[in-house]
Coordinates of C-alpha atoms in Angstrom, one line a residue:
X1410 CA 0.0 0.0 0.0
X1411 CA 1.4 3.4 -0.8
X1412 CA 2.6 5.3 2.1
X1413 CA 1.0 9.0 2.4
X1414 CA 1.9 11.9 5.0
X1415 CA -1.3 13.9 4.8
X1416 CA -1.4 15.7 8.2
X1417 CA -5.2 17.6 8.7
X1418 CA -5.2 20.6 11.1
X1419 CA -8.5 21.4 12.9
X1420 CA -9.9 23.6 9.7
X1421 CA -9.3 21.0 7.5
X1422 CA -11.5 18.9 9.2
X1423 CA -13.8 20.3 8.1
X1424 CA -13.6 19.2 4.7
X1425 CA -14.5 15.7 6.6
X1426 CA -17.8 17.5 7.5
X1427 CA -18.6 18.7 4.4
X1428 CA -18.6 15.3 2.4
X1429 CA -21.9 14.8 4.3
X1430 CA -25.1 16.8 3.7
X1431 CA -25.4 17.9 7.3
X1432 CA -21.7 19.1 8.0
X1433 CA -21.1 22.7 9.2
X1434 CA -17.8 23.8 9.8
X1435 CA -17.9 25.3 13.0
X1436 CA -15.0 27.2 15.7
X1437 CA -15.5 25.1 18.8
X1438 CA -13.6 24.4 22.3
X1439 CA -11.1 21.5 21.8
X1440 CA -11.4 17.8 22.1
X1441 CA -11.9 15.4 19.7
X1442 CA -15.3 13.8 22.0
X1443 CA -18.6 15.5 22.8
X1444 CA -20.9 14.2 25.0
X1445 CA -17.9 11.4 25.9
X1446 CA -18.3 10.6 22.4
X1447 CA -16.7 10.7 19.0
X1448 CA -17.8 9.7 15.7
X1449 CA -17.0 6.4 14.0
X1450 CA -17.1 4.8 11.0
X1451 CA -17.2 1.0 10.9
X1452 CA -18.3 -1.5 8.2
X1453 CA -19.0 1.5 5.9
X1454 CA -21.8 3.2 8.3
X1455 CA -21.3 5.5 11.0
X1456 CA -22.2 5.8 14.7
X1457 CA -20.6 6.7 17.8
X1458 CA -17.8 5.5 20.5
X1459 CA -16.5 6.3 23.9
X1460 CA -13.1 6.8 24.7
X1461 CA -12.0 3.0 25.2
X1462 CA -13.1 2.6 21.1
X1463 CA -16.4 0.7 22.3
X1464 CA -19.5 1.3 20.0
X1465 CA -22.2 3.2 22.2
X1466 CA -24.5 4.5 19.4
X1467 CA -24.9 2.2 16.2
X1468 CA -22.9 2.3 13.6
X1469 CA -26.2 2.1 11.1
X1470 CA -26.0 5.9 9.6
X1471 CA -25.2 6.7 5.8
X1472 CA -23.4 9.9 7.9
X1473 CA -23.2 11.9 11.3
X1474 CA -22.0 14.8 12.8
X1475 CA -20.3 15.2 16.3
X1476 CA -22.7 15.8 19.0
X1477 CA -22.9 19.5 20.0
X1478 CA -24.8 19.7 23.0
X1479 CA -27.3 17.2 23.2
X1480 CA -28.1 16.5 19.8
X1481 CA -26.0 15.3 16.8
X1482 CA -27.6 15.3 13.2
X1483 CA -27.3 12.1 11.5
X1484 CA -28.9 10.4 8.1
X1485 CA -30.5 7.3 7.0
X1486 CA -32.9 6.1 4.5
X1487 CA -33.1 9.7 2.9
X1488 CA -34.2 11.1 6.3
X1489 CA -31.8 13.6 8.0
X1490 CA -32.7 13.9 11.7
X1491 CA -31.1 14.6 15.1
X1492 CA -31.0 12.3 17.8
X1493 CA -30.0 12.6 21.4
X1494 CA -27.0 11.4 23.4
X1495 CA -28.9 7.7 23.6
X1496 CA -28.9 7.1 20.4
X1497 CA -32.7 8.1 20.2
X1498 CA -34.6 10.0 17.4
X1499 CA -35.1 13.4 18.8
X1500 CA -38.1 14.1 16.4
X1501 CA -36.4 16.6 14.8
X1502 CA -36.2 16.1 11.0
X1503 CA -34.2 18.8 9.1
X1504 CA -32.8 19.6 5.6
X1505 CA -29.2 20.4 6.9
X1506 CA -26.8 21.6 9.5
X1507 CA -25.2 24.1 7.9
X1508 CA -23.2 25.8 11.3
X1509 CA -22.5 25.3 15.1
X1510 CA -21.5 28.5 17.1
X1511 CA -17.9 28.2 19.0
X1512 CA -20.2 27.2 22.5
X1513 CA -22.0 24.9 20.6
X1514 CA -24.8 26.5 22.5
X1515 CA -27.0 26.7 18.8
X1516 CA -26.7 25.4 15.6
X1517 CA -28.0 26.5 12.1
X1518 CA -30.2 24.2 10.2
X1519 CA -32.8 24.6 7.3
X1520 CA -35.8 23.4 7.5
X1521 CA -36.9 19.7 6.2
X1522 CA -40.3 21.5 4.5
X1523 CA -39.2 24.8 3.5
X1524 CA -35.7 24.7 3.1
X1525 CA -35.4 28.0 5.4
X1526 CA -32.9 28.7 8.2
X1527 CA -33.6 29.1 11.5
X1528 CA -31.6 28.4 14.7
X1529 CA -32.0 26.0 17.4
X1530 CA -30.7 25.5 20.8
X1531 CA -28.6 22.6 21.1
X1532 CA -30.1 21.7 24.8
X1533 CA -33.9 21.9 23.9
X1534 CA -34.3 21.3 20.4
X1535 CA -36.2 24.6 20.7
X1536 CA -36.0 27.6 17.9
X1537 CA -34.2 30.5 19.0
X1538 CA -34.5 32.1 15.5
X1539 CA -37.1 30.6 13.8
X1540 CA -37.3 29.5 10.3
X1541 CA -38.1 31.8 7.9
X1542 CA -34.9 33.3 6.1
X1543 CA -33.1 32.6 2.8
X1544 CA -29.8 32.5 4.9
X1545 CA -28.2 32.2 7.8
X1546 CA -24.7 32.5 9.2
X1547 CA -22.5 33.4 12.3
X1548 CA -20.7 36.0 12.0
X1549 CA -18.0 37.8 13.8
X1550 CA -18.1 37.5 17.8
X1551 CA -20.9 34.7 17.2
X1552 CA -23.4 37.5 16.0
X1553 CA -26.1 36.0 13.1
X1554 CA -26.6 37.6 9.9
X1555 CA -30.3 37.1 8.4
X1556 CA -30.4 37.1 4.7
X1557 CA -34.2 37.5 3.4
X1558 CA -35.4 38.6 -0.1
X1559 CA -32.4 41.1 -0.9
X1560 CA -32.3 42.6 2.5
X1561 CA -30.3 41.7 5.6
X1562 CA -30.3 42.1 9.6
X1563 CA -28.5 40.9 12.2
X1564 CA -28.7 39.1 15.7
X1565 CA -26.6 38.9 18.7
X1566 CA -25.4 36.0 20.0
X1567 CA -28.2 35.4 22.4
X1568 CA -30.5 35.9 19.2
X1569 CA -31.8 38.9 20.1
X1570 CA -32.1 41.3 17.1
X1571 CA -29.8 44.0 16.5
X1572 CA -30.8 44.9 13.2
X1573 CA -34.0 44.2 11.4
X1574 CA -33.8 42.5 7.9
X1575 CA -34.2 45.9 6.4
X1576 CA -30.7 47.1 5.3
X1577 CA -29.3 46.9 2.3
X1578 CA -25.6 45.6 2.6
X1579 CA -23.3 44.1 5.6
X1580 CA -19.6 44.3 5.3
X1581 CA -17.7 42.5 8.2
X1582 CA -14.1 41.3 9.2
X1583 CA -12.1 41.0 12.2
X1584 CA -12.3 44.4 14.4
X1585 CA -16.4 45.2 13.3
X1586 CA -19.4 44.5 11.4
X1587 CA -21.4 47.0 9.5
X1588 CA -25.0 47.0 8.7
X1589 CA -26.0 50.2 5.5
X1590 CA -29.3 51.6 4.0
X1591 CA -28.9 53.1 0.6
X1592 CA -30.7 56.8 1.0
X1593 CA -31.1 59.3 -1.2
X1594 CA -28.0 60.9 0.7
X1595 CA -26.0 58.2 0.7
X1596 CA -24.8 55.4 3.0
X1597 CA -25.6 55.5 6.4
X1598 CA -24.6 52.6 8.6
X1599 CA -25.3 51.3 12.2
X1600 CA -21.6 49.9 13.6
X1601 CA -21.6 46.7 15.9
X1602 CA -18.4 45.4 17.8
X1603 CA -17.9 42.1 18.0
X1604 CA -19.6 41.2 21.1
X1605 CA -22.8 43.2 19.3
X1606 CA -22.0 46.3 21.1
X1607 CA -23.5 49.6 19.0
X1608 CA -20.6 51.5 18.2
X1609 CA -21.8 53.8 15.9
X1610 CA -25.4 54.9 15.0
X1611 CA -26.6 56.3 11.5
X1612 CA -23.3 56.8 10.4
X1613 CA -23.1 58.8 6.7
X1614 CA -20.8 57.4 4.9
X1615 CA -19.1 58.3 1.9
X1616 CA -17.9 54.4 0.8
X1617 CA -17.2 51.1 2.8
X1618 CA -14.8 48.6 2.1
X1619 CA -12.7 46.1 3.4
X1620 CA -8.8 45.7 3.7
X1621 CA -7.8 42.3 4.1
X1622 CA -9.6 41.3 7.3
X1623 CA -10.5 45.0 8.3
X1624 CA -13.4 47.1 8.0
X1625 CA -13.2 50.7 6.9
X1626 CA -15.0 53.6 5.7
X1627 CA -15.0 57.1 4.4
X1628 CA -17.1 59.6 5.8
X1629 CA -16.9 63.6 6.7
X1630 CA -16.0 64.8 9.6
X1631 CA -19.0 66.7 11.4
X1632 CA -19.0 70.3 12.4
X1633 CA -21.5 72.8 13.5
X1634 CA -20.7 74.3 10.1
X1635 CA -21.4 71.1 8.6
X1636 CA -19.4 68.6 6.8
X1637 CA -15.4 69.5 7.8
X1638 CA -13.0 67.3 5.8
X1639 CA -12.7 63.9 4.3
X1640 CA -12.1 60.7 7.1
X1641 CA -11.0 57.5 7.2
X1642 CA -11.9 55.0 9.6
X1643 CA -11.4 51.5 10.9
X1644 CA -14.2 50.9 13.3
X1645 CA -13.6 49.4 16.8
X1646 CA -9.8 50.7 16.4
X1647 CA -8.0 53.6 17.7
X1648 CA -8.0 54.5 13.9
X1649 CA -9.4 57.7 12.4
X1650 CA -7.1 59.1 9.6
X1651 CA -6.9 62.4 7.8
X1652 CA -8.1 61.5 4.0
X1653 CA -6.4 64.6 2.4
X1654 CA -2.7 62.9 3.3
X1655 CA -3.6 59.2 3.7
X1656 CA -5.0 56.1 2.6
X1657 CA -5.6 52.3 4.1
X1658 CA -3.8 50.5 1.2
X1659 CA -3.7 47.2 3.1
X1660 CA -4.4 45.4 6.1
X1661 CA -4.9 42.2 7.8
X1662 CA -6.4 41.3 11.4
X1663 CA -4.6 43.4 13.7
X1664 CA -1.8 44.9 11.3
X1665 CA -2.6 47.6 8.7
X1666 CA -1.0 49.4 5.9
X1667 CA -1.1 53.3 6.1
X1668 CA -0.1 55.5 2.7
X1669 CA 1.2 59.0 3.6
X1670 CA 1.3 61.8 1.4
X1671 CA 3.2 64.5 2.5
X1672 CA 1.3 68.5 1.8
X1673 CA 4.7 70.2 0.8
X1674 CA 6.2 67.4 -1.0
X1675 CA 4.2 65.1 -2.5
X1676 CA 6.5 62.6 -1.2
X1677 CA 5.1 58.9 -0.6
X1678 CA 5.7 56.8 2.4
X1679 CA 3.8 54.0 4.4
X1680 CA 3.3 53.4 8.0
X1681 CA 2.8 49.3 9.1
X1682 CA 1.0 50.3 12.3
X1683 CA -0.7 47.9 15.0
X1684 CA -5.1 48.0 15.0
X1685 CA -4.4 50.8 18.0
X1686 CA -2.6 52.6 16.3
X1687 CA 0.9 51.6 17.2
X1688 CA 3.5 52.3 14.4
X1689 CA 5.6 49.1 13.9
X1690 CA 7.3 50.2 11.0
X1691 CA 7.8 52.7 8.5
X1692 CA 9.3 52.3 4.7
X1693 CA 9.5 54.2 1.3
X1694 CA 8.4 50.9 -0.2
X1695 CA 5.0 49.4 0.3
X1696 CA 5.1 46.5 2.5
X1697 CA 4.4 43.4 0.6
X1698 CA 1.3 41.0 2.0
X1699 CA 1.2 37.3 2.4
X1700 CA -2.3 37.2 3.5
X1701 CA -2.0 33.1 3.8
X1702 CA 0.2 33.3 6.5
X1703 CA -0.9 36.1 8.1
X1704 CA 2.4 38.8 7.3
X1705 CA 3.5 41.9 5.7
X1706 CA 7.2 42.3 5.2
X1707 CA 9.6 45.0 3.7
X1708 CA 12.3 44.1 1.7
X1709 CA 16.2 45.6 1.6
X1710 CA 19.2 45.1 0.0
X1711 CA 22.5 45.1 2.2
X1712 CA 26.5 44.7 1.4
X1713 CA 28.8 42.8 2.9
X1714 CA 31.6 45.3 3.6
X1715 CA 34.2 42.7 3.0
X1716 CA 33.0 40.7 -0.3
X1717 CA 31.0 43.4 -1.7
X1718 CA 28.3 40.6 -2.0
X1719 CA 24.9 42.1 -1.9
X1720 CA 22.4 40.0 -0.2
X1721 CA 18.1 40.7 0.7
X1722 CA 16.8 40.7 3.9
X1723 CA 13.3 41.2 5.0
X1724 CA 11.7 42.5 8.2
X1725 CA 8.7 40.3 9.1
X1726 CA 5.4 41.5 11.0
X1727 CA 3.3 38.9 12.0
X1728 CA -0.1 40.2 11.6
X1729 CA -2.1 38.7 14.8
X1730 CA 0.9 40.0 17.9
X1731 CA 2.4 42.3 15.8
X1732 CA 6.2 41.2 16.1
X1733 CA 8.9 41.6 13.9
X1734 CA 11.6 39.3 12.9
X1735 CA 14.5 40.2 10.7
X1736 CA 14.8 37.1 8.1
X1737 CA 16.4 35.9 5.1
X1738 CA 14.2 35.1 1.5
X1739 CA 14.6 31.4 2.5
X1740 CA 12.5 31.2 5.9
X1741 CA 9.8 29.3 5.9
X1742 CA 6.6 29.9 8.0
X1743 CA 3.8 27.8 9.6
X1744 CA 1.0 29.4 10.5
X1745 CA -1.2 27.2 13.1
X1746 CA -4.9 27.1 13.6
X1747 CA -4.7 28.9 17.2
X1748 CA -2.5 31.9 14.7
X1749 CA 0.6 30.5 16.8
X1750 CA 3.3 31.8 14.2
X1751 CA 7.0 29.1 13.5
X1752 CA 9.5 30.0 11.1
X1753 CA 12.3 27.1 9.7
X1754 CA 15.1 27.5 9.1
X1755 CA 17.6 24.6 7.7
X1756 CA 17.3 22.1 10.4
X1757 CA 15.6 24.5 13.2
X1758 CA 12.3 25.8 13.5
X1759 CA 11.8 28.8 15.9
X1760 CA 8.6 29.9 17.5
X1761 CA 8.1 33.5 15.4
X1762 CA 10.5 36.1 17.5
X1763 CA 12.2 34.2 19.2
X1764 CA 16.1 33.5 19.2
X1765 CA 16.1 29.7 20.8
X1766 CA 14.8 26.6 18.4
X1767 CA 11.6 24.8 19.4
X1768 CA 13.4 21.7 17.4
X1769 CA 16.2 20.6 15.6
X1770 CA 15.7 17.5 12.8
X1771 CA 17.9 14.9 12.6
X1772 CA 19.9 14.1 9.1
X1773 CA 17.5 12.7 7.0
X1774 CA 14.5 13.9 8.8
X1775 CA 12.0 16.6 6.9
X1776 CA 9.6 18.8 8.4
X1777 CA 5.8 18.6 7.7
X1778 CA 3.5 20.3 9.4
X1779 CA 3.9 22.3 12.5
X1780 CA 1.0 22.2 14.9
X1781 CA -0.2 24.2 17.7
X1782 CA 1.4 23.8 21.2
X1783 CA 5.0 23.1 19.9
X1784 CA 3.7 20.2 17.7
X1785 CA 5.5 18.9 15.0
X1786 CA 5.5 16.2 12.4
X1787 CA 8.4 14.7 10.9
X1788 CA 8.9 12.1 8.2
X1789 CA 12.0 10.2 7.9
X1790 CA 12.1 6.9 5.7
X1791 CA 8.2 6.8 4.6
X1792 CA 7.2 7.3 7.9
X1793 CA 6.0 9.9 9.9
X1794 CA 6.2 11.0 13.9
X1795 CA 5.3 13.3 15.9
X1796 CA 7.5 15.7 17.9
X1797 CA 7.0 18.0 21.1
X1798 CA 9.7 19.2 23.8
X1799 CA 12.3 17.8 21.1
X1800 CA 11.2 14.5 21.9
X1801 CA 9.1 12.3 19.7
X1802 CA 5.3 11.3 21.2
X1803 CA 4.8 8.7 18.5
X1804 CA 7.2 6.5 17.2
X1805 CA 5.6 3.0 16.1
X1806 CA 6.3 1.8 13.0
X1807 CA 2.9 0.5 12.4
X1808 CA 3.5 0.4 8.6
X1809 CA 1.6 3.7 7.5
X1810 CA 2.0 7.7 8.6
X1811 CA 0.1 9.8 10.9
X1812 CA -3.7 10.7 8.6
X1813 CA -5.3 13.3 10.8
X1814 CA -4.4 15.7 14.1
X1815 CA -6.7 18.0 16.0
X1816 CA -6.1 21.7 15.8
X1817 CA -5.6 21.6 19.7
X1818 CA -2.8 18.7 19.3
X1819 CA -4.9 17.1 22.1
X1820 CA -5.3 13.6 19.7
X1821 CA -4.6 12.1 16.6
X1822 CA -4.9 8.7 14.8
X1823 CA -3.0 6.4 13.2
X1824 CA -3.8 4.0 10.1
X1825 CA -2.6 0.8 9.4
X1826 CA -2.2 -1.5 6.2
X1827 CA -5.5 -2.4 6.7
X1828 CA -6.8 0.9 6.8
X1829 CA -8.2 0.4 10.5
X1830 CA -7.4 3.4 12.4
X1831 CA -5.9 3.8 16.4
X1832 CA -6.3 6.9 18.3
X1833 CA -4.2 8.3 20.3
X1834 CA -3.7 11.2 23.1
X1835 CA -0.7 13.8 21.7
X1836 CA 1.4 11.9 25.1
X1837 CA 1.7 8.9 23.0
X1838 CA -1.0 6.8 25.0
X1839 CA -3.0 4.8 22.8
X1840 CA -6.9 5.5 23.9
X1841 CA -7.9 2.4 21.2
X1842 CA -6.6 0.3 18.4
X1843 CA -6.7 -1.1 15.0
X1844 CA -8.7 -4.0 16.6
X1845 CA -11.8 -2.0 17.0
X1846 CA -12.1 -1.8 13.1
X1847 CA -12.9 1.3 12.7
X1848 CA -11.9 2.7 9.6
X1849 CA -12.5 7.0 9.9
X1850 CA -13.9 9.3 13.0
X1851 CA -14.7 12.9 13.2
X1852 CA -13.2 15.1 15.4
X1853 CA -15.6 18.2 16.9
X1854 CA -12.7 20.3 15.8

């Protein structure tokens, strides 16, 4: 049997999710069990087991989800219904899960007869949001948008309505969301933190956008002699800039790019500041963007005195802390699913920042993935291991590689020739084995 190294961090599970008709990708606490439970495919249908790899629920389902709170959603025969934690129907027959909030206090489903969204509370069964919208999704800080015939509102997380499904457009990212009406004078917008706080109320604006992961928006400045200058603004943030000399060219979560225009001049520069405000950095050049990983950098050129050789350099800024890191072009960075930041380097690999190596691989050994909490899997001869502290938490050479890990690195499983798989506790300790035949489980990631 060819030997893979295919190591799936807790987003990628989600992809697991989403080859059944219920799965909703969905941020949630760690652990791979809910309820004591995780799901388990055996014999080509799925069901549930505890922690010793025993079968507590059936495996008799075409597929499942993970419990969150006391229902999972599971289908058979055409039907897709929930059931509770004893393996019972709940009575609760729906089209589709299509989201869990990060508590798993409420999921989004649509319902079996209309096909509309609503909300229910995973510990009742009971709608919090009933079903009656075109769409439904969280959105930042757990907050729901409604989507209904062209128009959209907006919930807190308790499902209490923020907005009515009257305006017109939402924009959202990392630091606000923003709910507009089209009038005849223009935008005006209601601003919400993320924890549905109302930041701003009936705010005229002149155009929203969004840079990178940030929210922003142009508006005049109000005076008692009316409209006083042209503003920029990054709601939620310390951030309110003078349009006449600047711009927003850039930005992503906490980091942004800021283009400066100088009056007498006309002479360009940027400013890489932090979401409060906080200059990191300033450059002529405009500080390039990885938005995958999560960095801006500047490059330079320096000379060796000696040689003459002219080498690049590039000061890093990790965009979720906001450190910087002087590096060469061949660094390579990991970004986790927690936004834990590694760089690599040859045989080392550092924690972003930081001057003392997490790990050090052996001669012949190749990095693969690093994982949150100083996690890290290594492949040497076809096979692969896992590495924390410098010392290795899996080392049996059971044949085949590591298939999946959690996002929180609190489990992971093992397949054999067979394709049975084992799981495992990141320690090393073996929770069950390839003797339970089961062949794939789902982690509540």
């Amino acid at each position: 049997m060819k030997r893979k190294t295919v190591l799936i961090i807790a987003l990628a599970l989600c992809a697991i999710l989403a080859l059944s008709l219920l799965a909703g990708c969905a941020e949630t606490t760690d652990s791979a069990f809910s309820q004591g439970m995780i799901a388990v495919k055996k014999d080509g249908l799925w069901g549930f087991a505890d922690e010793s790899g025993e079968i507590v629920i059936d495996c008799k389902y075409d597929s499942v989800t993970p419990f969150y709170g006391a229902y999972a959603a599971v289908s058979m025969g055409g039907r897709t219904f929930l059931i509770g934690t004893d393996g019972e129907d709940a009575g609760i027959e729906i089209a589709g899960l299509d989201g869990v909030n990060k508590e798993r206090t409420l999921m989004i489903v649509r319902d079996k007869h209309t096909g509309l969204y609503g909300a229910l509370d995973t510990s009742s069964g009971e709608w919090k949001i009933a079903p009656l919208y075109d769409d439904l999704y969280f959105v930042k800080g757990e907050m729901i948008l409604a989507k209904l015939g062209g128009k959209v509102g907006l919930f807190d997380a308790a499902c209490a309505e923020l907005c009515p499904v009257a305006y017109d457009t939402y924009s959202g990212g990392s630091n606000a969301v923003v709910m507009s009406k089209i009038t005849d004078a223009g935008y005006v917008a209601d601003v919400f933190a993320a924890d549905g706080a109302l930041l701003e109320k009936d705010v005229r604006m002149i155009v929203m956008n969004n840079i990178g992961d940030l929210v922003y928006y142009r508006y005049y400045a109000e005076s008692d002699a009316g409209a006083s200058g042209e503003r920029i603004k990054i709601p939620a943030l310390n951030v309110d800039l003078d349009a006449s000399v600047s711009s927003l060219v850039t930005g992503i979560k906490n980091v942004y790019v800021e283009k400066i225009t100088s009056k007498e001049s006309g002479a360009v520069s940027y400013a890489l500041k932090k979401a409060d405000g906080t200059l990191i950095l300033e450059s002529e050049s405009e500080p390039e963007a990885d938005y995958v990983r999560g960095l801006f950098y500047v490059e330079e050129n320096e000379q060796n005195e000696q040689t003459g050789e002219i080498f690049t350099t590039r000061t890093y800024v990790d965009c979720v802390s906001g450190k910087t890191s002087v590096l060469g072009q061949n660094a390579k960075f990991y970004r986790t699913y927690d936004y834990g930041l590694y760089v690599a380097l040859g045989n080392e690999v550092f924690a972003f920042g930081e001057s003392a190596p997490l790990l050090t691989l052996a001669e012949g050994e190749e990095l693969e993935k690093v994982l949150s909490g100083g996690m890290f899997a290594v492949s040497k001869d076809g096979l692969t291991s896992l590495k924390k502290d410098k010392k290795a938490v899996y080392a049996e050479k059971v044949g085949e590689s590591i298939d999946e890990i959690t996002g929180d690195s609190a489990y992971f499983t093992v397949k054999n020739a067979y394709g049975y798989v084992a799981l495992y506790k990141a320690d090393g300790k073996q929770l069950f084995g390839f003797d339970k035949e089961i062949t794939e489980v789902i982690f509540v990631a």
